[in-house]
């Protein structure tokens, strides 16, 4: 069954303009949501701890900052945009004691609801507005008059109008300009985790690194390897983004096309597909969530794995090459 999609005409901005919105967190998503909500005429405050590094950034942007507890108490709609692994503690200590019947608890990702780390009272609305892109791109697209597609889901709806509120919120951050798909917390969480682990972040990073290292180990110049395995990827992905795989195959040479269609399945093998299913299983049965919540405490293994990704020849060469191509670089954000 295909998903329901909503656009600007399906959402009424006045709904969210009539609510007091607290955005907890001023990071990648938090800065994008709060600035675009404000630019859309919504009354918004930011919830951050005393001494938070983000406080000066939010204040410099002209936003009012309260503690998370004060912001939650003040608001009708509380959007939680702090890291997934700190949300349950923040909820228990600062949000739950300040919730009133009819308040709405919003999320940018379904992790804590899907894995029962947060259980909201039955008289509180629970919904999700999850942009399908990095926060800095969400803000950049909004400022450029465009939008990043988003997902909305409603888990609890005691007020009866939670979907309309979520769609209105999505409109205020530019989501309905691009299209907002209706989903569930379960579907969003499981597909989002699968996408970022297997394809978008984990799979792509390993593919790039393995390709680069194979060429360099064979004696080719690291700069040439960088161009082939990383730089040019954007140009290929742009073609896929604009017209699907068909568009990409049409545009590349027939030498690239034959080489690709005859060799690609030797890289993504039946064993790779089996591993994808195993990873999906770990997401569905909660193994990954349990592992990540435990790891997030001390992050010892996480730090080692991060170093493998960042302290390597690919990243050194990449920095040097990008310094020679200033047009490639764009500041990650205007505001955060
Ligand atoms: N990154 C992305 O683009 C996407 C994220 N999401 C989801 O959005 C949510 C937010 O993610 P993201 O924007 O990456 O988060 P970030 O890591 O960028 O959030 C950091 C912000 O949270 C604040 N913060 C951290 N801990 C606490 C706390 N205990 N109490 C109050 N504030 C705290 C930080 O304050 P300080 O400066 O003081 O550390 C900072 O303002 C997550 O659910 C994520 O899955 C969904 C789609 C994409
Ligand atoms: C792809 C990573 C993401 O899911 C996202 C930007 O959508 C995230 O969690 O950051
Ligand atoms: Mg995502
Ligand atoms: Mg994600």
PDB file of C-alpha atoms in Angstrom, residues 86-219:
ATOM      1  CA  UNK A  86      19.591  11.284  26.502  1.00  0.00           C
ATOM      2  CA  UNK A  87      15.893  11.735  25.760  1.00  0.00           C
ATOM      3  CA  UNK A  88      14.557   9.201  28.310  1.00  0.00           C
ATOM      4  CA  UNK A  89      16.428  10.835  31.222  1.00  0.00           C
ATOM      5  CA  UNK A  90      15.463  14.333  30.092  1.00  0.00           C
ATOM      6  CA  UNK A  91      11.846  13.181  29.783  1.00  0.00           C
ATOM      7  CA  UNK A  92      11.752  11.582  33.241  1.00  0.00           C
ATOM      8  CA  UNK A  93      13.495  14.443  35.044  1.00  0.00           C
ATOM      9  CA  UNK A  94      12.355  17.603  33.289  1.00  0.00           C
ATOM     10  CA  UNK A  95       9.492  16.986  30.888  1.00  0.00           C
ATOM     11  CA  UNK A  96       7.138  14.501  32.589  1.00  0.00           C
ATOM     12  CA  UNK A  97       6.720  16.571  35.805  1.00  0.00           C
ATOM     13  CA  UNK A  98       5.708  19.559  33.667  1.00  0.00           C
ATOM     14  CA  UNK A  99       3.223  17.919  31.286  1.00  0.00           C
ATOM     15  CA  UNK A 100      -0.468  18.825  31.370  1.00  0.00           C
ATOM     16  CA  UNK A 101      -3.399  17.008  29.795  1.00  0.00           C
ATOM     17  CA  UNK A 102      -3.728  18.023  26.138  1.00  0.00           C
ATOM     18  CA  UNK A 103      -0.035  18.891  25.719  1.00  0.00           C
ATOM     19  CA  UNK A 104       1.735  17.427  22.704  1.00  0.00           C
ATOM     20  CA  UNK A 105       5.042  15.613  22.846  1.00  0.00           C
ATOM     21  CA  UNK A 106       6.784  15.714  19.449  1.00  0.00           C
ATOM     22  CA  UNK A 107       9.848  13.788  18.244  1.00  0.00           C
ATOM     23  CA  UNK A 108      12.213  14.087  15.262  1.00  0.00           C
ATOM     24  CA  UNK A 109      12.857  10.339  15.285  1.00  0.00           C
ATOM     25  CA  UNK A 110      10.832   7.493  16.770  1.00  0.00           C
ATOM     26  CA  UNK A 111      13.609   5.684  18.691  1.00  0.00           C
ATOM     27  CA  UNK A 112      12.442   6.338  22.275  1.00  0.00           C
ATOM     28  CA  UNK A 113       8.774   5.573  21.618  1.00  0.00           C
ATOM     29  CA  UNK A 114       9.482   2.528  19.404  1.00  0.00           C
ATOM     30  CA  UNK A 115      11.755   0.953  22.024  1.00  0.00           C
ATOM     31  CA  UNK A 116       9.524   1.962  25.013  1.00  0.00           C
ATOM     32  CA  UNK A 117      12.194   4.167  26.581  1.00  0.00           C
ATOM     33  CA  UNK A 118       9.592   6.921  26.985  1.00  0.00           C
ATOM     34  CA  UNK A 119       5.966   6.232  27.910  1.00  0.00           C
ATOM     35  CA  UNK A 120       3.806   9.350  27.809  1.00  0.00           C
ATOM     36  CA  UNK A 121       0.590   9.632  29.851  1.00  0.00           C
ATOM     37  CA  UNK A 122      -2.564   8.702  27.937  1.00  0.00           C
ATOM     38  CA  UNK A 123      -3.889  12.289  28.031  1.00  0.00           C
ATOM     39  CA  UNK A 124      -0.836  13.657  26.161  1.00  0.00           C
ATOM     40  CA  UNK A 125      -0.636  13.677  22.353  1.00  0.00           C
ATOM     41  CA  UNK A 126       2.430  11.971  20.894  1.00  0.00           C
ATOM     42  CA  UNK A 127       3.552  12.629  17.327  1.00  0.00           C
ATOM     43  CA  UNK A 128       6.604  12.771  15.123  1.00  0.00           C
ATOM     44  CA  UNK A 129       7.800  15.226  12.495  1.00  0.00           C
ATOM     45  CA  UNK A 130      10.966  13.683  11.096  1.00  0.00           C
ATOM     46  CA  UNK A 131      12.749  15.511   8.274  1.00  0.00           C
ATOM     47  CA  UNK A 132      14.459  13.062   5.941  1.00  0.00           C
ATOM     48  CA  UNK A 133      17.733  14.913   5.880  1.00  0.00           C
ATOM     49  CA  UNK A 134      20.440  16.455   8.076  1.00  0.00           C
ATOM     50  CA  UNK A 135      19.289  19.450  10.124  1.00  0.00           C
ATOM     51  CA  UNK A 136      21.640  21.864   8.413  1.00  0.00           C
ATOM     52  CA  UNK A 137      20.149  20.911   5.052  1.00  0.00           C
ATOM     53  CA  UNK A 138      16.626  21.294   6.514  1.00  0.00           C
ATOM     54  CA  UNK A 139      17.453  24.891   7.436  1.00  0.00           C
ATOM     55  CA  UNK A 140      19.350  25.666   4.221  1.00  0.00           C
ATOM     56  CA  UNK A 141      16.467  24.426   2.062  1.00  0.00           C
ATOM     57  CA  UNK A 142      13.924  26.416   4.101  1.00  0.00           C
ATOM     58  CA  UNK A 143      15.971  29.617   3.738  1.00  0.00           C
ATOM     59  CA  UNK A 144      16.249  28.960  -0.024  1.00  0.00           C
ATOM     60  CA  UNK A 145      12.420  28.744  -0.233  1.00  0.00           C
ATOM     61  CA  UNK A 146      12.472  24.956  -0.588  1.00  0.00           C
ATOM     62  CA  UNK A 147      12.093  22.072   1.838  1.00  0.00           C
ATOM     63  CA  UNK A 148      13.376  18.657   2.845  1.00  0.00           C
ATOM     64  CA  UNK A 149      10.726  15.898   2.730  1.00  0.00           C
ATOM     65  CA  UNK A 150       9.544  14.731   6.127  1.00  0.00           C
ATOM     66  CA  UNK A 151       7.589  11.938   7.768  1.00  0.00           C
ATOM     67  CA  UNK A 152       4.724  12.455  10.215  1.00  0.00           C
ATOM     68  CA  UNK A 153       3.293   9.861  12.588  1.00  0.00           C
ATOM     69  CA  UNK A 154       0.756  10.004  15.386  1.00  0.00           C
ATOM     70  CA  UNK A 155       1.130   7.566  18.287  1.00  0.00           C
ATOM     71  CA  UNK A 156      -1.397   9.036  20.770  1.00  0.00           C
ATOM     72  CA  UNK A 157      -4.197  11.444  19.918  1.00  0.00           C
ATOM     73  CA  UNK A 158      -6.372  12.259  22.942  1.00  0.00           C
ATOM     74  CA  UNK A 159      -7.061  15.769  21.565  1.00  0.00           C
ATOM     75  CA  UNK A 160      -8.227  14.426  18.194  1.00  0.00           C
ATOM     76  CA  UNK A 161      -6.302  16.956  16.088  1.00  0.00           C
ATOM     77  CA  UNK A 162      -2.697  15.767  16.467  1.00  0.00           C
ATOM     78  CA  UNK A 163      -2.180  15.009  12.781  1.00  0.00           C
ATOM     79  CA  UNK A 164      -3.294  18.539  11.851  1.00  0.00           C
ATOM     80  CA  UNK A 165      -0.864  19.983  14.424  1.00  0.00           C
ATOM     81  CA  UNK A 166       1.990  17.796  13.145  1.00  0.00           C
ATOM     82  CA  UNK A 167       1.296  18.750   9.515  1.00  0.00           C
ATOM     83  CA  UNK A 168       1.143  22.417  10.463  1.00  0.00           C
ATOM     84  CA  UNK A 169       4.500  22.076  12.259  1.00  0.00           C
ATOM     85  CA  UNK A 170       5.934  20.295   9.211  1.00  0.00           C
ATOM     86  CA  UNK A 171       4.707  23.173   7.018  1.00  0.00           C
ATOM     87  CA  UNK A 172       6.408  25.708   9.305  1.00  0.00           C
ATOM     88  CA  UNK A 173       9.803  24.040   8.802  1.00  0.00           C
ATOM     89  CA  UNK A 174       9.377  23.648   5.022  1.00  0.00           C
ATOM     90  CA  UNK A 175       8.514  19.936   4.945  1.00  0.00           C
ATOM     91  CA  UNK A 176       5.206  20.250   3.057  1.00  0.00           C
ATOM     92  CA  UNK A 177       6.971  22.241   0.298  1.00  0.00           C
ATOM     93  CA  UNK A 178       8.714  18.968  -0.594  1.00  0.00           C
ATOM     94  CA  UNK A 179       6.100  16.458   0.594  1.00  0.00           C
ATOM     95  CA  UNK A 180       5.277  14.871   3.948  1.00  0.00           C
ATOM     96  CA  UNK A 181       4.619  11.143   4.127  1.00  0.00           C
ATOM     97  CA  UNK A 182       2.375   9.591   6.756  1.00  0.00           C
ATOM     98  CA  UNK A 183       4.011   6.726   8.645  1.00  0.00           C
ATOM     99  CA  UNK A 184       4.179   5.077  12.073  1.00  0.00           C
ATOM    100  CA  UNK A 185       6.805   5.345  14.814  1.00  0.00           C
ATOM    101  CA  UNK A 186       7.709   1.707  14.157  1.00  0.00           C
ATOM    102  CA  UNK A 187       8.176   2.119  10.416  1.00  0.00           C
ATOM    103  CA  UNK A 188      10.104   5.406  10.688  1.00  0.00           C
ATOM    104  CA  UNK A 189      12.443   4.111  13.385  1.00  0.00           C
ATOM    105  CA  UNK A 190      13.233   0.796  11.748  1.00  0.00           C
ATOM    106  CA  UNK A 191      13.663   2.159   8.219  1.00  0.00           C
ATOM    107  CA  UNK A 192      15.681   5.180   9.413  1.00  0.00           C
ATOM    108  CA  UNK A 193      18.107   3.013  11.407  1.00  0.00           C
ATOM    109  CA  UNK A 194      18.408   0.525   8.542  1.00  0.00           C
ATOM    110  CA  UNK A 195      19.008   3.282   5.983  1.00  0.00           C
ATOM    111  CA  UNK A 196      21.713   5.045   7.972  1.00  0.00           C
ATOM    112  CA  UNK A 197      23.507   1.838   9.001  1.00  0.00           C
ATOM    113  CA  UNK A 198      23.402  -0.097   5.757  1.00  0.00           C
ATOM    114  CA  UNK A 199      23.211   2.396   2.895  1.00  0.00           C
ATOM    115  CA  UNK A 200      23.466   6.110   3.639  1.00  0.00           C
ATOM    116  CA  UNK A 201      26.167   6.374   6.301  1.00  0.00           C
ATOM    117  CA  UNK A 202      27.700   3.002   7.213  1.00  0.00           C
ATOM    118  CA  UNK A 203      27.562   1.262   3.837  1.00  0.00           C
ATOM    119  CA  UNK A 204      28.573   4.306   1.803  1.00  0.00           C
ATOM    120  CA  UNK A 205      31.490   5.228   4.076  1.00  0.00           C
ATOM    121  CA  UNK A 206      32.887   1.689   3.963  1.00  0.00           C
ATOM    122  CA  UNK A 207      32.442   1.464   0.189  1.00  0.00           C
ATOM    123  CA  UNK A 208      34.328   4.738  -0.312  1.00  0.00           C
ATOM    124  CA  UNK A 209      37.119   3.760   2.098  1.00  0.00           C
ATOM    125  CA  UNK A 210      37.529   0.275   0.673  1.00  0.00           C
ATOM    126  CA  UNK A 211      37.656   1.577  -2.910  1.00  0.00           C
ATOM    127  CA  UNK A 212      40.169   4.311  -2.019  1.00  0.00           C
ATOM    128  CA  UNK A 213      42.413   1.943  -0.055  1.00  0.00           C
ATOM    129  CA  UNK A 214      42.350  -0.680  -2.826  1.00  0.00           C
ATOM    130  CA  UNK A 215      43.618   1.841  -5.382  1.00  0.00           C
ATOM    131  CA  UNK A 216      46.258   3.352  -3.070  1.00  0.00           C
ATOM    132  CA  UNK A 217      47.540  -0.082  -1.993  1.00  0.00           C
ATOM    133  CA  UNK A 218      47.907  -0.938  -5.691  1.00  0.00           C
ATOM    134  CA  UNK A 219      50.231   2.070  -6.118  1.00  0.00           C
TER     135      UNK A 219
END
